[in-house]
Amino acid sequence: MRADDWHLTEETENPADIEDFLDRAGDFLRSRPALHTTQLSMLEKWRAQGPDAPGSEARVLGRLEERGEVRAVLFHRRASRRLMLTSLSPEQADALAALWARLGRPLAGVTADHETAAAFAAAWQRHTGAEPTVRVRLHLYRLGTLTPPEPFPEGRGRLVGEREHEHLMDWCRAFAADVGEEVTINAGTWAGTRFAEKRYTYWETADGTPVSMAGANPPAGGQVRIDPVYTPAHLRGRGYGAAVTVEVSRAARAAGAEEVVLYTNAANPTSNALYRRLGYRRVTDFLAYDFTPAGPVGKRLSSGCRDDPNGRP
């Protein structure tokens, strides 16, 4: 594989860039909608929001083409300085690491399926001396036959209303804190967070008290991803999280989703066991690595200096 098989689109706040990228890479991403859930959802979000949306940022989209066909996709968001990759062979991962190092682009980490992430992390270390450290391991699950728990907790699911926005933000802040996610969530920042574009459902008790919530990303490429699912600590162990997950899973299927998926932290046996009982089946594992620069090359990359003074890919 040659490095110039990668086609990079720079500064893609322009909606036309998103449309062009979807035209070229959309069929590839939609060919495996569960595996590409994050990429599909992010592209739809960027396309819908436009360049002036809160939280818009400079980013790079890339596609690997071989013999005229798209074989892989990358996202690089300037704010986080992280790569998100679809599946690559070890040779493809090495060629991309060499290209990225040659371009002098700062890189704080990578997220991809287990094999791709490990191959790229090793290649990045070879080319730059940066030390890779696993940040988190994730399982990707896809819904098979939905199996509600028995006994099913009393109550009902309902969509979260606009008047409950403050309460919803409180729970999203609590969820982010639980999973170690560094994000500021308030009325001023909400629209720029990853929580804003979702449709939320509460599970409430018979007296109308919300006891659990689940979010669902807008449909993209025939798939819907459930995220987040949260129950306050003092209400856990009563089946509320299972109930609200069943509710949003049913709603996604009823709305026509061909695939309903979700991620779990591999280190959380409770949530993994719960989703398996509900009928979710593991698709694959993902790894997120952080990179610690080492030596003069690493220092140069972390400072954001480029080989090309014009910053072209």
GROMACS .gro file of N, CA and C in nm, residues 113-270:
model
  474
  113ASP      N    1  -1.100  -0.056   1.620
  113ASP     CA    2  -1.117  -0.194   1.665
  113ASP      C    3  -0.984  -0.246   1.722
  114HIS      N    4  -0.992  -0.348   1.803
  114HIS     CA    5  -0.878  -0.394   1.883
  114HIS      C    6  -0.753  -0.415   1.798
  115GLU      N    7  -0.766  -0.489   1.687
  115GLU     CA    8  -0.648  -0.523   1.607
  115GLU      C    9  -0.591  -0.400   1.539
  116THR      N   10  -0.679  -0.315   1.485
  116THR     CA   11  -0.632  -0.194   1.417
  116THR      C   12  -0.564  -0.099   1.513
  117ALA      N   13  -0.627  -0.076   1.628
  117ALA     CA   14  -0.569   0.017   1.726
  117ALA      C   15  -0.432  -0.031   1.773
  118ALA      N   16  -0.421  -0.161   1.801
  118ALA     CA   17  -0.293  -0.215   1.847
  118ALA      C   18  -0.186  -0.204   1.738
  119ALA      N   19  -0.225  -0.233   1.613
  119ALA     CA   20  -0.128  -0.224   1.503
  119ALA      C   21  -0.083  -0.081   1.481
  120PHE      N   22  -0.179   0.014   1.485
  120PHE     CA   23  -0.140   0.154   1.463
  120PHE      C   24  -0.056   0.205   1.579
  121ALA      N   25  -0.091   0.170   1.703
  121ALA     CA   26  -0.014   0.217   1.818
  121ALA      C   27   0.130   0.169   1.810
  122ALA      N   28   0.148   0.042   1.772
  122ALA     CA   29   0.284  -0.011   1.759
  122ALA      C   30   0.360   0.060   1.646
  123ALA      N   31   0.289   0.086   1.535
  123ALA     CA   32   0.353   0.153   1.422
  123ALA      C   33   0.388   0.298   1.458
  124TRP      N   34   0.300   0.365   1.530
  124TRP     CA   35   0.328   0.504   1.569
  124TRP      C   36   0.449   0.510   1.662
  125GLN      N   37   0.461   0.412   1.748
  125GLN     CA   38   0.578   0.408   1.837
  125GLN      C   39   0.705   0.387   1.756
  126ARG      N   40   0.700   0.300   1.655
  126ARG     CA   41   0.818   0.276   1.572
  126ARG      C   42   0.860   0.402   1.497
  127HIS      N   43   0.762   0.475   1.446
  127HIS     CA   44   0.793   0.591   1.361
  127HIS      C   45   0.823   0.717   1.439
  128THR      N   46   0.775   0.728   1.564
  128THR     CA   47   0.791   0.854   1.638
  128THR      C   48   0.854   0.838   1.775
  129GLY      N   49   0.858   0.715   1.826
  129GLY     CA   50   0.907   0.694   1.962
  129GLY      C   51   0.803   0.719   2.070
  130ALA      N   52   0.682   0.760   2.031
  130ALA     CA   53   0.577   0.786   2.129
  130ALA      C   54   0.538   0.657   2.201
  131GLU      N   55   0.508   0.669   2.329
  131GLU     CA   56   0.472   0.553   2.411
  131GLU      C   57   0.320   0.538   2.416
  132PRO      N   58   0.264   0.424   2.367
  132PRO     CA   59   0.119   0.406   2.372
  132PRO      C   60   0.074   0.347   2.506
  133THR      N   61  -0.038   0.398   2.555
  133THR     CA   62  -0.099   0.347   2.678
  133THR      C   63  -0.248   0.328   2.653
  134VAL      N   64  -0.301   0.214   2.691
  134VAL     CA   65  -0.444   0.189   2.672
  134VAL      C   66  -0.524   0.278   2.766
  135ARG      N   67  -0.614   0.356   2.708
  135ARG     CA   68  -0.702   0.441   2.789
  135ARG      C   69  -0.826   0.363   2.833
  136VAL      N   70  -0.891   0.294   2.740
  136VAL     CA   71  -1.013   0.219   2.771
  136VAL      C   72  -1.033   0.109   2.669
  137ARG      N   73  -1.092   0.000   2.715
  137ARG     CA   74  -1.132  -0.110   2.627
  137ARG      C   75  -1.284  -0.113   2.622
  138LEU      N   76  -1.338  -0.124   2.502
  138LEU     CA   77  -1.483  -0.122   2.483
  138LEU      C   78  -1.530  -0.248   2.412
  139HIS      N   79  -1.650  -0.292   2.446
  139HIS     CA   80  -1.719  -0.394   2.369
  139HIS      C   81  -1.827  -0.326   2.286
  140LEU      N   82  -1.841  -0.367   2.160
  140LEU     CA   83  -1.951  -0.322   2.076
  140LEU      C   84  -2.053  -0.434   2.069
  141TYR      N   85  -2.177  -0.402   2.104
  141TYR     CA   86  -2.286  -0.500   2.102
  141TYR      C   87  -2.390  -0.460   1.998
  142ARG      N   88  -2.454  -0.565   1.939
  142ARG     CA   89  -2.563  -0.545   1.844
  142ARG      C   90  -2.684  -0.623   1.894
  143LEU      N   91  -2.801  -0.563   1.883
  143LEU     CA   92  -2.923  -0.628   1.931
  143LEU      C   93  -2.963  -0.745   1.842
  144GLY      N   94  -2.985  -0.861   1.906
  144GLY     CA   95  -3.040  -0.976   1.838
  144GLY      C   96  -3.190  -0.983   1.866
  145THR      N   97  -3.231  -1.083   1.944
  145THR     CA   98  -3.371  -1.094   1.985
  145THR      C   99  -3.388  -1.024   2.118
  146LEU      N  100  -3.465  -0.917   2.119
  146LEU     CA  101  -3.486  -0.841   2.242
  146LEU      C  102  -3.558  -0.927   2.345
  147THR      N  103  -3.501  -0.935   2.464
  147THR     CA  104  -3.554  -1.022   2.570
  147THR      C  105  -3.575  -0.939   2.696
  148PRO      N  106  -3.696  -0.887   2.719
  148PRO     CA  107  -3.722  -0.807   2.839
  148PRO      C  108  -3.698  -0.889   2.965
  149PRO      N  109  -3.653  -0.824   3.071
  149PRO     CA  110  -3.626  -0.897   3.196
  149PRO      C  111  -3.755  -0.940   3.265
  150GLU      N  112  -3.744  -1.046   3.341
  150GLU     CA  113  -3.856  -1.090   3.425
  150GLU      C  114  -3.805  -1.108   3.568
  151PRO      N  115  -3.873  -1.048   3.667
  151PRO     CA  116  -3.991  -0.962   3.651
  151PRO      C  117  -3.951  -0.826   3.593
  152PHE      N  118  -4.045  -0.764   3.524
  152PHE     CA  119  -4.023  -0.632   3.466
  152PHE      C  120  -4.065  -0.527   3.568
  153PRO      N  121  -3.982  -0.426   3.593
  153PRO     CA  122  -4.017  -0.327   3.695
  153PRO      C  123  -4.144  -0.249   3.658
  154GLU      N  124  -4.220  -0.212   3.759
  154GLU     CA  125  -4.338  -0.131   3.736
  154GLU      C  126  -4.297   0.008   3.689
  155GLY      N  127  -4.383   0.069   3.610
  155GLY     CA  128  -4.356   0.202   3.558
  155GLY      C  129  -4.378   0.207   3.409
  156ARG      N  130  -4.325   0.310   3.349
  156ARG     CA  131  -4.340   0.326   3.203
  156ARG      C  132  -4.227   0.413   3.150
  157GLY      N  133  -4.203   0.401   3.021
  157GLY     CA  134  -4.106   0.486   2.954
  157GLY      C  135  -4.176   0.601   2.886
  158ARG      N  136  -4.110   0.715   2.880
  158ARG     CA  137  -4.166   0.831   2.810
  158ARG      C  138  -4.051   0.920   2.763
  159LEU      N  139  -4.075   0.994   2.657
  159LEU     CA  140  -3.975   1.085   2.606
  159LEU      C  141  -3.955   1.201   2.704
  160VAL      N  142  -3.832   1.248   2.712
  160VAL     CA  143  -3.799   1.361   2.800
  160VAL      C  144  -3.848   1.490   2.735
  161GLY      N  145  -3.918   1.573   2.812
  161GLY     CA  146  -3.973   1.696   2.761
  161GLY      C  147  -3.878   1.813   2.774
  162GLU      N  148  -3.907   1.920   2.701
  162GLU     CA  149  -3.820   2.038   2.703
  162GLU      C  150  -3.811   2.100   2.841
  163ARG      N  151  -3.918   2.093   2.920
  163ARG     CA  152  -3.918   2.154   3.052
  163ARG      C  153  -3.829   2.078   3.151
  164GLU      N  154  -3.784   1.960   3.111
  164GLU     CA  155  -3.700   1.879   3.199
  164GLU      C  156  -3.552   1.889   3.162
  165HIS      N  157  -3.518   1.990   3.084
  165HIS     CA  158  -3.382   1.998   3.033
  165HIS      C  159  -3.278   2.012   3.144
  166GLU      N  160  -3.307   2.089   3.246
  166GLU     CA  161  -3.213   2.104   3.357
  166GLU      C  162  -3.188   1.970   3.426
  167HIS      N  163  -3.294   1.896   3.447
  167HIS     CA  164  -3.280   1.764   3.510
  167HIS      C  165  -3.201   1.670   3.421
  168LEU      N  166  -3.229   1.674   3.291
  168LEU     CA  167  -3.156   1.590   3.196
  168LEU      C  168  -3.007   1.623   3.199
  169MET      N  169  -2.973   1.751   3.200
  169MET     CA  170  -2.832   1.790   3.204
  169MET      C  171  -2.766   1.742   3.334
  170ASP      N  172  -2.839   1.749   3.445
  170ASP     CA  173  -2.784   1.698   3.571
  170ASP      C  174  -2.745   1.552   3.558
  171TRP      N  175  -2.832   1.473   3.497
  171TRP     CA  176  -2.804   1.331   3.483
  171TRP      C  177  -2.693   1.305   3.382
  172CYS      N  178  -2.685   1.385   3.277
  172CYS     CA  179  -2.575   1.368   3.182
  172CYS      C  180  -2.442   1.403   3.248
  173ARG      N  181  -2.441   1.506   3.332
  173ARG     CA  182  -2.318   1.539   3.407
  173ARG      C  183  -2.280   1.423   3.497
  174ALA      N  184  -2.377   1.364   3.565
  174ALA     CA  185  -2.349   1.252   3.655
  174ALA      C  186  -2.298   1.132   3.577
  175PHE      N  187  -2.358   1.105   3.461
  175PHE     CA  188  -2.309   0.995   3.377
  175PHE      C  189  -2.165   1.019   3.335
  176ALA      N  190  -2.135   1.141   3.288
  176ALA     CA  191  -2.000   1.172   3.244
  176ALA      C  192  -1.900   1.154   3.358
  177ALA      N  193  -1.937   1.196   3.477
  177ALA     CA  194  -1.848   1.179   3.592
  177ALA      C  195  -1.826   1.031   3.622
  178ASP      N  196  -1.932   0.951   3.611
  178ASP     CA  197  -1.921   0.807   3.639
  178ASP      C  198  -1.822   0.738   3.546
  179VAL      N  199  -1.820   0.779   3.420
  179VAL     CA  200  -1.735   0.711   3.322
  179VAL      C  201  -1.602   0.784   3.301
  180GLY      N  202  -1.577   0.889   3.380
  180GLY     CA  203  -1.450   0.961   3.370
  180GLY      C  204  -1.437   1.047   3.248
  181GLU      N  205  -1.548   1.094   3.195
  181GLU     CA  206  -1.546   1.177   3.074
  181GLU      C  207  -1.532   1.324   3.114
  182GLU      N  208  -1.433   1.391   3.060
  182GLU     CA  209  -1.409   1.531   3.092
  182GLU      C  210  -1.490   1.619   2.997
  183VAL      N  211  -1.599   1.673   3.047
  183VAL     CA  212  -1.686   1.757   2.966
  183VAL      C  213  -1.761   1.853   3.058
  184THR      N  214  -1.781   1.975   3.009
  184THR     CA  215  -1.860   2.074   3.082
  184THR      C  216  -2.000   2.076   3.022
  185ILE      N  217  -2.100   2.050   3.105
  185ILE     CA  218  -2.238   2.043   3.058
  185ILE      C  219  -2.321   2.146   3.133
  186ASN      N  220  -2.363   2.249   3.062
  186ASN     CA  221  -2.456   2.347   3.116
  186ASN      C  222  -2.534   2.406   2.999
  187ALA      N  223  -2.621   2.501   3.028
  187ALA     CA  224  -2.705   2.557   2.923
  187ALA      C  225  -2.623   2.620   2.811
  188GLY      N  226  -2.508   2.678   2.847
  188GLY     CA  227  -2.427   2.743   2.747
  188GLY      C  228  -2.346   2.649   2.660
  189THR      N  229  -2.308   2.534   2.714
  189THR     CA  230  -2.221   2.440   2.641
  189THR      C  231  -2.296   2.322   2.582
  190TRP      N  232  -2.419   2.300   2.625
  190TRP     CA  233  -2.493   2.179   2.589
  190TRP      C  234  -2.491   2.150   2.439
  191ALA      N  235  -2.521   2.251   2.358
  191ALA     CA  236  -2.533   2.228   2.213
  191ALA      C  237  -2.403   2.181   2.150
  192GLY      N  238  -2.289   2.209   2.214
  192GLY     CA  239  -2.161   2.168   2.158
  192GLY      C  240  -2.110   2.036   2.212
  193THR      N  241  -2.185   1.972   2.302
  193THR     CA  242  -2.142   1.843   2.356
  193THR      C  243  -2.199   1.728   2.274
  194ARG      N  244  -2.144   1.610   2.295
  194ARG     CA  245  -2.192   1.491   2.223
  194ARG      C  246  -2.329   1.446   2.272
  195PHE      N  247  -2.376   1.504   2.382
  195PHE     CA  248  -2.505   1.464   2.439
  195PHE      C  249  -2.622   1.534   2.372
  196ALA      N  250  -2.597   1.640   2.298
  196ALA     CA  251  -2.704   1.729   2.256
  196ALA      C  252  -2.795   1.671   2.149
  197GLU      N  253  -2.741   1.592   2.058
  197GLU     CA  254  -2.819   1.553   1.940
  197GLU      C  255  -2.908   1.433   1.963
  198LYS      N  256  -2.908   1.377   2.082
  198LYS     CA  257  -2.978   1.252   2.107
  198LYS      C  258  -3.125   1.272   2.145
  199ARG      N  259  -3.200   1.165   2.134
  199ARG     CA  260  -3.339   1.162   2.180
  199ARG      C  261  -3.340   1.083   2.310
  200TYR      N  262  -3.393   1.144   2.416
  200TYR     CA  263  -3.384   1.083   2.549
  200TYR      C  264  -3.519   1.030   2.596
  201THR      N  265  -3.509   0.918   2.668
  201THR     CA  266  -3.626   0.855   2.728
  201THR      C  267  -3.602   0.836   2.876
  202TYR      N  268  -3.702   0.867   2.956
  202TYR     CA  269  -3.699   0.838   3.100
  202TYR      C  270  -3.780   0.712   3.126
  203TRP      N  271  -3.732   0.633   3.222
  203TRP     CA  272  -3.820   0.533   3.284
  203TRP      C  273  -3.867   0.595   3.414
  204GLU      N  274  -3.999   0.598   3.433
  204GLU     CA  275  -4.053   0.659   3.553
  204GLU      C  276  -4.141   0.561   3.629
  205THR      N  277  -4.147   0.578   3.759
  205THR     CA  278  -4.231   0.494   3.844
  205THR      C  279  -4.376   0.534   3.829
  206ALA      N  280  -4.464   0.460   3.895
  206ALA     CA  281  -4.608   0.483   3.880
  206ALA      C  282  -4.649   0.624   3.921
  207ASP      N  283  -4.574   0.686   4.011
  207ASP     CA  284  -4.609   0.822   4.055
  207ASP      C  285  -4.545   0.930   3.967
  208GLY      N  286  -4.480   0.890   3.858
  208GLY     CA  287  -4.425   0.986   3.764
  208GLY      C  288  -4.284   1.033   3.795
  209THR      N  289  -4.214   0.963   3.885
  209THR     CA  290  -4.077   1.001   3.921
  209THR      C  291  -3.976   0.936   3.826
  210PRO      N  292  -3.893   1.014   3.754
  210PRO     CA  293  -3.791   0.953   3.669
  210PRO      C  294  -3.688   0.878   3.754
  211VAL      N  295  -3.654   0.757   3.711
  211VAL     CA  296  -3.558   0.676   3.786
  211VAL      C  297  -3.443   0.625   3.700
  212SER      N  298  -3.452   0.642   3.569
  212SER     CA  299  -3.344   0.600   3.480
  212SER      C  300  -3.364   0.670   3.346
  213MET      N  301  -3.256   0.677   3.267
  213MET     CA  302  -3.268   0.740   3.135
  213MET      C  303  -3.183   0.664   3.034
  214ALA      N  304  -3.221   0.682   2.909
  214ALA     CA  305  -3.139   0.631   2.798
  214ALA      C  306  -3.151   0.727   2.682
  215GLY      N  307  -3.040   0.746   2.612
  215GLY     CA  308  -3.039   0.830   2.493
  215GLY      C  309  -3.023   0.743   2.369
  216ALA      N  310  -3.070   0.793   2.257
  216ALA     CA  311  -3.054   0.724   2.129
  216ALA      C  312  -3.008   0.824   2.025
  217ASN      N  313  -2.901   0.792   1.954
  217ASN     CA  314  -2.853   0.878   1.847
  217ASN      C  315  -2.951   0.873   1.729
  218PRO      N  316  -2.959   0.981   1.651
  218PRO     CA  317  -3.044   0.978   1.532
  218PRO      C  318  -3.002   0.866   1.437
  219PRO      N  319  -3.097   0.808   1.364
  219PRO     CA  320  -3.062   0.701   1.269
  219PRO      C  321  -2.960   0.749   1.167
  220ALA      N  322  -2.868   0.661   1.133
  220ALA     CA  323  -2.766   0.691   1.031
  220ALA      C  324  -2.723   0.560   0.968
  221GLY      N  325  -2.737   0.549   0.838
  221GLY     CA  326  -2.695   0.428   0.768
  221GLY      C  327  -2.772   0.305   0.810
  222GLY      N  328  -2.895   0.321   0.856
  222GLY     CA  329  -2.976   0.207   0.896
  222GLY      C  330  -2.954   0.160   1.037
  223GLN      N  331  -2.867   0.230   1.113
  223GLN     CA  332  -2.839   0.188   1.250
  223GLN      C  333  -2.872   0.299   1.349
  224VAL      N  334  -2.902   0.260   1.473
  224VAL     CA  335  -2.922   0.353   1.583
  224VAL      C  336  -2.835   0.304   1.699
  225ARG      N  337  -2.761   0.397   1.760
  225ARG     CA  338  -2.677   0.360   1.874
  225ARG      C  339  -2.737   0.415   2.002
  226ILE      N  340  -2.753   0.326   2.101
  226ILE     CA  341  -2.804   0.363   2.232
  226ILE      C  342  -2.689   0.417   2.316
  227ASP      N  343  -2.707   0.540   2.369
  227ASP     CA  344  -2.600   0.603   2.447
  227ASP      C  345  -2.647   0.742   2.488
  228PRO      N  346  -2.638   0.777   2.619
  228PRO     CA  347  -2.593   0.694   2.731
  228PRO      C  348  -2.711   0.623   2.796
  229VAL      N  349  -2.680   0.530   2.887
  229VAL     CA  350  -2.781   0.471   2.976
  229VAL      C  351  -2.734   0.502   3.118
  230TYR      N  352  -2.823   0.563   3.197
  230TYR     CA  353  -2.782   0.607   3.331
  230TYR      C  354  -2.895   0.590   3.431
  231THR      N  355  -2.858   0.535   3.548
  231THR     CA  356  -2.946   0.527   3.664
  231THR      C  357  -2.870   0.582   3.783
  232PRO      N  358  -2.928   0.677   3.858
  232PRO     CA  359  -2.858   0.727   3.977
  232PRO      C  360  -2.820   0.613   4.071
  233ALA      N  361  -2.706   0.629   4.137
  233ALA     CA  362  -2.649   0.520   4.217
  233ALA      C  363  -2.747   0.464   4.318
  234HIS      N  364  -2.825   0.549   4.384
  234HIS     CA  365  -2.914   0.501   4.490
  234HIS      C  366  -3.037   0.428   4.437
  235LEU      N  367  -3.054   0.428   4.303
  235LEU     CA  368  -3.169   0.359   4.243
  235LEU      C  369  -3.128   0.236   4.164
  236ARG      N  370  -3.001   0.202   4.166
  236ARG     CA  371  -2.955   0.087   4.087
  236ARG      C  372  -2.992  -0.045   4.154
  237GLY      N  373  -2.990  -0.151   4.071
  237GLY     CA  374  -3.022  -0.284   4.122
  237GLY      C  375  -3.170  -0.315   4.126
  238ARG      N  376  -3.253  -0.229   4.065
  238ARG     CA  377  -3.399  -0.250   4.068
  238ARG      C  378  -3.456  -0.278   3.929
  239GLY      N  379  -3.369  -0.288   3.829
  239GLY     CA  380  -3.415  -0.320   3.695
  239GLY      C  381  -3.454  -0.200   3.610
  240TYR      N  382  -3.433  -0.078   3.662
  240TYR     CA  383  -3.475   0.040   3.587
  240TYR      C  384  -3.390   0.061   3.461
  241GLY      N  385  -3.258   0.037   3.472
  241GLY     CA  386  -3.173   0.052   3.356
  241GLY      C  387  -3.210  -0.046   3.246
  242ALA      N  388  -3.244  -0.169   3.284
  242ALA     CA  389  -3.288  -0.268   3.186
  242ALA      C  390  -3.418  -0.225   3.121
  243ALA      N  391  -3.509  -0.172   3.201
  243ALA     CA  392  -3.639  -0.133   3.148
  243ALA      C  393  -3.627  -0.021   3.046
  244VAL      N  394  -3.547   0.082   3.076
  244VAL     CA  395  -3.536   0.192   2.983
  244VAL      C  396  -3.458   0.151   2.858
  245THR      N  397  -3.364   0.058   2.872
  245THR     CA  398  -3.293   0.008   2.754
  245THR      C  399  -3.387  -0.069   2.663
  246VAL      N  400  -3.473  -0.151   2.721
  246VAL     CA  401  -3.574  -0.222   2.642
  246VAL      C  402  -3.664  -0.122   2.570
  247GLU      N  403  -3.704  -0.017   2.640
  247GLU     CA  404  -3.793   0.083   2.582
  247GLU      C  405  -3.731   0.150   2.460
  248VAL      N  406  -3.607   0.197   2.470
  248VAL     CA  407  -3.546   0.267   2.357
  248VAL      C  408  -3.507   0.169   2.246
  249SER      N  409  -3.474   0.046   2.282
  249SER     CA  410  -3.442  -0.054   2.179
  249SER      C  411  -3.565  -0.087   2.096
  250ARG      N  412  -3.679  -0.103   2.163
  250ARG     CA  413  -3.805  -0.128   2.092
  250ARG      C  414  -3.840  -0.009   2.002
  251ALA      N  415  -3.822   0.111   2.053
  251ALA     CA  416  -3.855   0.230   1.976
  251ALA      C  417  -3.768   0.240   1.851
  252ALA      N  418  -3.640   0.208   1.864
  252ALA     CA  419  -3.549   0.214   1.749
  252ALA      C  420  -3.591   0.112   1.644
  253ARG      N  421  -3.623  -0.008   1.687
  253ARG     CA  422  -3.668  -0.111   1.592
  253ARG      C  423  -3.800  -0.069   1.526
  254ALA      N  424  -3.892  -0.016   1.606
  254ALA     CA  425  -4.021   0.024   1.551
  254ALA      C  426  -4.007   0.137   1.450
  255ALA      N  427  -3.905   0.221   1.469
  255ALA     CA  428  -3.882   0.333   1.376
  255ALA      C  429  -3.810   0.289   1.249
  256GLY      N  430  -3.774   0.161   1.241
  256GLY     CA  431  -3.715   0.109   1.118
  256GLY      C  432  -3.566   0.083   1.121
  257ALA      N  433  -3.503   0.094   1.238
  257ALA     CA  434  -3.358   0.068   1.245
  257ALA      C  435  -3.329  -0.078   1.213
  258GLU      N  436  -3.238  -0.100   1.120
  258GLU     CA  437  -3.197  -0.236   1.087
  258GLU      C  438  -3.099  -0.291   1.190
  259GLU      N  439  -3.020  -0.202   1.249
  259GLU     CA  440  -2.924  -0.240   1.351
  259GLU      C  441  -2.942  -0.148   1.472
  260VAL      N  442  -2.943  -0.206   1.592
  260VAL     CA  443  -2.944  -0.129   1.716
  260VAL      C  444  -2.820  -0.173   1.793
  261VAL      N  445  -2.734  -0.078   1.826
  261VAL     CA  446  -2.603  -0.112   1.883
  261VAL      C  447  -2.576  -0.027   2.006
  262LEU      N  448  -2.476  -0.068   2.082
  262LEU     CA  449  -2.430   0.011   2.195
  262LEU      C  450  -2.290  -0.034   2.232
  263TYR      N  451  -2.217   0.056   2.299
  263TYR     CA  452  -2.085   0.026   2.351
  263TYR      C  453  -2.094   0.005   2.502
  264THR      N  454  -2.007  -0.081   2.555
  264THR     CA  455  -1.991  -0.094   2.699
  264THR      C  456  -1.842  -0.089   2.732
  265ASN      N  457  -1.814  -0.048   2.855
  265ASN     CA  458  -1.677  -0.054   2.905
  265ASN      C  459  -1.647  -0.199   2.939
  266ALA      N  460  -1.541  -0.253   2.881
  266ALA     CA  461  -1.507  -0.394   2.905
  266ALA      C  462  -1.479  -0.422   3.051
  267ALA      N  463  -1.445  -0.319   3.128
  267ALA     CA  464  -1.411  -0.338   3.269
  267ALA      C  465  -1.534  -0.338   3.359
  268ASN      N  466  -1.654  -0.322   3.303
  268ASN     CA  467  -1.777  -0.319   3.382
  268ASN      C  468  -1.856  -0.447   3.360
  269PRO      N  469  -1.838  -0.549   3.445
  269PRO     CA  470  -1.907  -0.676   3.423
  269PRO      C  471  -2.058  -0.665   3.440
  270THR      N  472  -2.104  -0.572   3.523
  270THR     CA  473  -2.247  -0.559   3.547
  270THR      C  474  -2.322  -0.517   3.421
   0.00000   0.00000   0.00000
